[in-house]
mmCIF file with all atom_site columns, C-alpha atoms in Angstrom:
data_model
loop_
_atom_site.group_PDB
_atom_site.id
_atom_site.type_symbol
_atom_site.label_atom_id
_atom_site.label_alt_id
_atom_site.label_comp_id
_atom_site.label_asym_id
_atom_site.label_entity_id
_atom_site.label_seq_id
_atom_site.pdbx_PDB_ins_code
_atom_site.Cartn_x
_atom_site.Cartn_y
_atom_site.Cartn_z
_atom_site.occupancy
_atom_site.B_iso_or_equiv
_atom_site.pdbx_formal_charge
_atom_site.auth_seq_id
_atom_site.auth_comp_id
_atom_site.auth_asym_id
_atom_site.auth_atom_id
_atom_site.pdbx_PDB_model_num
ATOM 1  C CA . MET L 1 1  ? 74.247 75.807  86.369 1.00 0.00 ? 1  MET L CA 1
ATOM 2  C CA . LEU L 1 2  ? 74.390 79.571  86.001 1.00 0.00 ? 2  LEU L CA 1
ATOM 3  C CA . LYS L 1 3  ? 72.556 80.832  82.934 1.00 0.00 ? 3  LYS L CA 1
ATOM 4  C CA . ALA L 1 4  ? 72.420 84.388  81.661 1.00 0.00 ? 4  ALA L CA 1
ATOM 5  C CA . LYS L 1 5  ? 69.300 86.003  80.240 1.00 0.00 ? 5  LYS L CA 1
ATOM 6  C CA . ILE L 1 6  ? 69.272 88.403  77.280 1.00 0.00 ? 6  ILE L CA 1
ATOM 7  C CA . ILE L 1 7  ? 66.770 91.273  77.219 1.00 0.00 ? 7  ILE L CA 1
ATOM 8  C CA . THR L 1 8  ? 66.132 94.228  74.969 1.00 0.00 ? 8  THR L CA 1
ATOM 9  C CA . ILE L 1 9  ? 65.936 97.730  76.432 1.00 0.00 ? 9  ILE L CA 1
ATOM 10 C CA . ILE L 1 10 ? 64.041 100.260 74.333 1.00 0.00 ? 10 ILE L CA 1
ATOM 11 C CA . ILE L 1 11 ? 64.624 103.935 75.111 1.00 0.00 ? 11 ILE L CA 1
ATOM 12 C CA . GLU L 1 12 ? 62.141 106.448 73.732 1.00 0.00 ? 12 GLU L CA 1
ATOM 13 C CA . ARG L 1 13 ? 61.470 110.134 74.245 1.00 0.00 ? 13 ARG L CA 1
ATOM 14 C CA . GLY L 1 14 ? 58.163 110.810 75.983 1.00 0.00 ? 14 GLY L CA 1
ATOM 15 C CA . ARG L 1 15 ? 55.773 113.667 75.289 1.00 0.00 ? 15 ARG L CA 1
ATOM 16 C CA . ALA L 1 16 ? 56.919 115.624 78.346 1.00 0.00 ? 16 ALA L CA 1
ATOM 17 C CA . GLY L 1 17 ? 60.530 115.591 77.155 1.00 0.00 ? 17 GLY L CA 1
ATOM 18 C CA . LEU L 1 18 ? 61.801 112.808 79.413 1.00 0.00 ? 18 LEU L CA 1
ATOM 19 C CA . PHE L 1 19 ? 63.336 109.595 78.087 1.00 0.00 ? 19 PHE L CA 1
ATOM 20 C CA . HIS L 1 20 ? 61.815 106.253 79.122 1.00 0.00 ? 20 HIS L CA 1
ATOM 21 C CA . ALA L 1 21 ? 63.340 102.767 79.029 1.00 0.00 ? 21 ALA L CA 1
ATOM 22 C CA . THR L 1 22 ? 61.144 99.684  78.799 1.00 0.00 ? 22 THR L CA 1
ATOM 23 C CA . SER L 1 23 ? 61.687 96.043  77.892 1.00 0.00 ? 23 SER L CA 1
ATOM 24 C CA . PRO L 1 24 ? 59.374 93.597  76.104 1.00 0.00 ? 24 PRO L CA 1
ATOM 25 C CA . GLN L 1 25 ? 60.868 90.799  78.231 1.00 0.00 ? 25 GLN L CA 1
ATOM 26 C CA . MET L 1 26 ? 60.449 92.641  81.553 1.00 0.00 ? 26 MET L CA 1
ATOM 27 C CA . THR L 1 27 ? 57.035 94.285  81.539 1.00 0.00 ? 27 THR L CA 1
ATOM 28 C CA . GLU L 1 28 ? 57.582 95.736  85.031 1.00 0.00 ? 28 GLU L CA 1
ATOM 29 C CA . LEU L 1 29 ? 60.644 97.722  83.895 1.00 0.00 ? 29 LEU L CA 1
ATOM 30 C CA . LEU L 1 30 ? 60.241 101.474 83.503 1.00 0.00 ? 30 LEU L CA 1
ATOM 31 C CA . VAL L 1 31 ? 63.160 103.861 83.916 1.00 0.00 ? 31 VAL L CA 1
ATOM 32 C CA . SER L 1 32 ? 62.814 107.587 83.204 1.00 0.00 ? 32 SER L CA 1
ATOM 33 C CA . GLY L 1 33 ? 65.364 110.362 83.006 1.00 0.00 ? 33 GLY L CA 1
ATOM 34 C CA . GLU L 1 34 ? 66.288 113.654 81.395 1.00 0.00 ? 34 GLU L CA 1
ATOM 35 C CA . SER L 1 35 ? 68.815 112.128 78.967 1.00 0.00 ? 35 SER L CA 1
ATOM 36 C CA . VAL L 1 36 ? 69.450 108.820 77.240 1.00 0.00 ? 36 VAL L CA 1
ATOM 37 C CA . GLN L 1 37 ? 72.717 108.467 79.168 1.00 0.00 ? 37 GLN L CA 1
ATOM 38 C CA . GLU L 1 38 ? 70.972 109.056 82.488 1.00 0.00 ? 38 GLU L CA 1
ATOM 39 C CA . VAL L 1 39 ? 68.442 106.335 81.671 1.00 0.00 ? 39 VAL L CA 1
ATOM 40 C CA . ARG L 1 40 ? 71.104 103.886 80.453 1.00 0.00 ? 40 ARG L CA 1
ATOM 41 C CA . SER L 1 41 ? 73.105 104.458 83.622 1.00 0.00 ? 41 SER L CA 1
ATOM 42 C CA . ALA L 1 42 ? 70.073 103.741 85.827 1.00 0.00 ? 42 ALA L CA 1
ATOM 43 C CA . VAL L 1 43 ? 68.850 100.584 84.047 1.00 0.00 ? 43 VAL L CA 1
ATOM 44 C CA . PRO L 1 44 ? 71.240 98.081  85.711 1.00 0.00 ? 44 PRO L CA 1
ATOM 45 C CA . ALA L 1 45 ? 70.298 99.110  89.270 1.00 0.00 ? 45 ALA L CA 1
ATOM 46 C CA . VAL L 1 46 ? 66.580 99.004  88.464 1.00 0.00 ? 46 VAL L CA 1
ATOM 47 C CA . VAL L 1 47 ? 66.781 95.553  86.843 1.00 0.00 ? 47 VAL L CA 1
ATOM 48 C CA . GLU L 1 48 ? 68.868 94.288  89.784 1.00 0.00 ? 48 GLU L CA 1
ATOM 49 C CA . ALA L 1 49 ? 66.246 95.666  92.210 1.00 0.00 ? 49 ALA L CA 1
ATOM 50 C CA . ILE L 1 50 ? 63.398 93.975  90.308 1.00 0.00 ? 50 ILE L CA 1
ATOM 51 C CA . TYR L 1 51 ? 65.197 90.634  90.451 1.00 0.00 ? 51 TYR L CA 1
ATOM 52 C CA . GLY L 1 52 ? 66.089 91.266  94.105 1.00 0.00 ? 52 GLY L CA 1
ATOM 53 C CA . ALA L 1 53 ? 62.395 91.729  94.920 1.00 0.00 ? 53 ALA L CA 1
ATOM 54 C CA . HIS L 1 54 ? 61.924 88.172  93.606 1.00 0.00 ? 54 HIS L CA 1
ATOM 55 C CA . GLY L 1 55 ? 64.777 86.826  95.733 1.00 0.00 ? 55 GLY L CA 1
ATOM 56 C CA . LYS L 1 56 ? 67.327 86.642  92.920 1.00 0.00 ? 56 LYS L CA 1
ATOM 57 C CA . SER L 1 57 ? 70.738 88.308  92.940 1.00 0.00 ? 57 SER L CA 1
ATOM 58 C CA . VAL L 1 58 ? 71.959 89.367  89.486 1.00 0.00 ? 58 VAL L CA 1
ATOM 59 C CA . GLN L 1 59 ? 74.311 91.707  87.683 1.00 0.00 ? 59 GLN L CA 1
ATOM 60 C CA . VAL L 1 60 ? 73.292 93.564  84.518 1.00 0.00 ? 60 VAL L CA 1
ATOM 61 C CA . TYR L 1 61 ? 75.510 94.489  81.591 1.00 0.00 ? 61 TYR L CA 1
ATOM 62 C CA . GLU L 1 62 ? 74.870 96.492  78.447 1.00 0.00 ? 62 GLU L CA 1
ATOM 63 C CA . THR L 1 63 ? 76.416 94.974  75.323 1.00 0.00 ? 63 THR L CA 1
ATOM 64 C CA . GLU L 1 64 ? 78.376 96.801  72.673 1.00 0.00 ? 64 GLU L CA 1
ATOM 65 C CA . PRO L 1 65 ? 76.129 97.840  69.747 1.00 0.00 ? 65 PRO L CA 1
ATOM 66 C CA . GLU L 1 66 ? 76.858 96.019  66.483 1.00 0.00 ? 66 GLU L CA 1
ATOM 67 C CA . GLY L 1 67 ? 76.383 99.040  64.231 1.00 0.00 ? 67 GLY L CA 1
ATOM 68 C CA . GLU L 1 68 ? 75.515 102.696 64.359 1.00 0.00 ? 68 GLU L CA 1
ATOM 69 C CA . ASP L 1 69 ? 71.766 102.265 63.736 1.00 0.00 ? 69 ASP L CA 1
ATOM 70 C CA . PRO L 1 70 ? 69.971 103.539 66.885 1.00 0.00 ? 70 PRO L CA 1
ATOM 71 C CA . ALA L 1 71 ? 66.752 101.849 65.690 1.00 0.00 ? 71 ALA L CA 1
ATOM 72 C CA . ILE L 1 72 ? 68.340 98.474  66.518 1.00 0.00 ? 72 ILE L CA 1
ATOM 73 C CA . PRO L 1 73 ? 68.750 98.362  70.308 1.00 0.00 ? 73 PRO L CA 1
ATOM 74 C CA . ALA L 1 74 ? 71.751 96.475  71.676 1.00 0.00 ? 74 ALA L CA 1
ATOM 75 C CA . PRO L 1 75 ? 70.808 93.607  73.991 1.00 0.00 ? 75 PRO L CA 1
ATOM 76 C CA . TRP L 1 76 ? 71.493 93.671  77.716 1.00 0.00 ? 76 TRP L CA 1
ATOM 77 C CA . VAL L 1 77 ? 72.692 90.631  79.652 1.00 0.00 ? 77 VAL L CA 1
ATOM 78 C CA . ILE L 1 78 ? 71.437 89.594  83.100 1.00 0.00 ? 78 ILE L CA 1
ATOM 79 C CA . VAL L 1 79 ? 73.855 87.263  84.881 1.00 0.00 ? 79 VAL L CA 1
ATOM 80 C CA . PRO L 1 80 ? 72.906 85.517  88.135 1.00 0.00 ? 80 PRO L CA 1
ATOM 81 C CA . ASN L 1 81 ? 75.397 85.874  90.984 1.00 0.00 ? 81 ASN L CA 1
ATOM 82 C CA . ARG L 1 82 ? 76.999 82.658  92.296 1.00 0.00 ? 82 ARG L CA 1
ATOM 83 C CA . GLY L 1 83 ? 74.640 82.552  95.261 1.00 0.00 ? 83 GLY L CA 1
ATOM 84 C CA . SER L 1 84 ? 71.709 82.457  92.828 1.00 0.00 ? 84 SER L CA 1
ATOM 85 C CA . ALA L 1 85 ? 72.810 79.220  91.122 1.00 0.00 ? 85 ALA L CA 1
ATOM 86 C CA . THR L 1 86 ? 69.641 77.483  92.251 1.00 0.00 ? 86 THR L CA 1
ATOM 87 C CA . ALA L 1 87 ? 67.436 80.345  91.048 1.00 0.00 ? 87 ALA L CA 1
ATOM 88 C CA . PRO L 1 88 ? 68.067 80.935  87.334 1.00 0.00 ? 88 PRO L CA 1
ATOM 89 C CA . CYS L 1 89 ? 67.112 84.241  85.738 1.00 0.00 ? 89 CYS L CA 1
#
């Protein structure tokens, strides 16, 4: 059975002016960029590469934020590809 995994991506501005994305559920995740949009655009490929390094093929989707409060990050969804049915997220 294919099961999706929900993670939280936190994007913060670093001291050097770059923005950094991390996740409490994926401690190996670190994405940096010059803008929030640049970081958000790069997150799916990085998460997919991390899973790929563990032999799992996934797709990553950002969800629509519930409100306008940027302090509450919208969850992201990791969905295993059909070929990964025996290797859940």
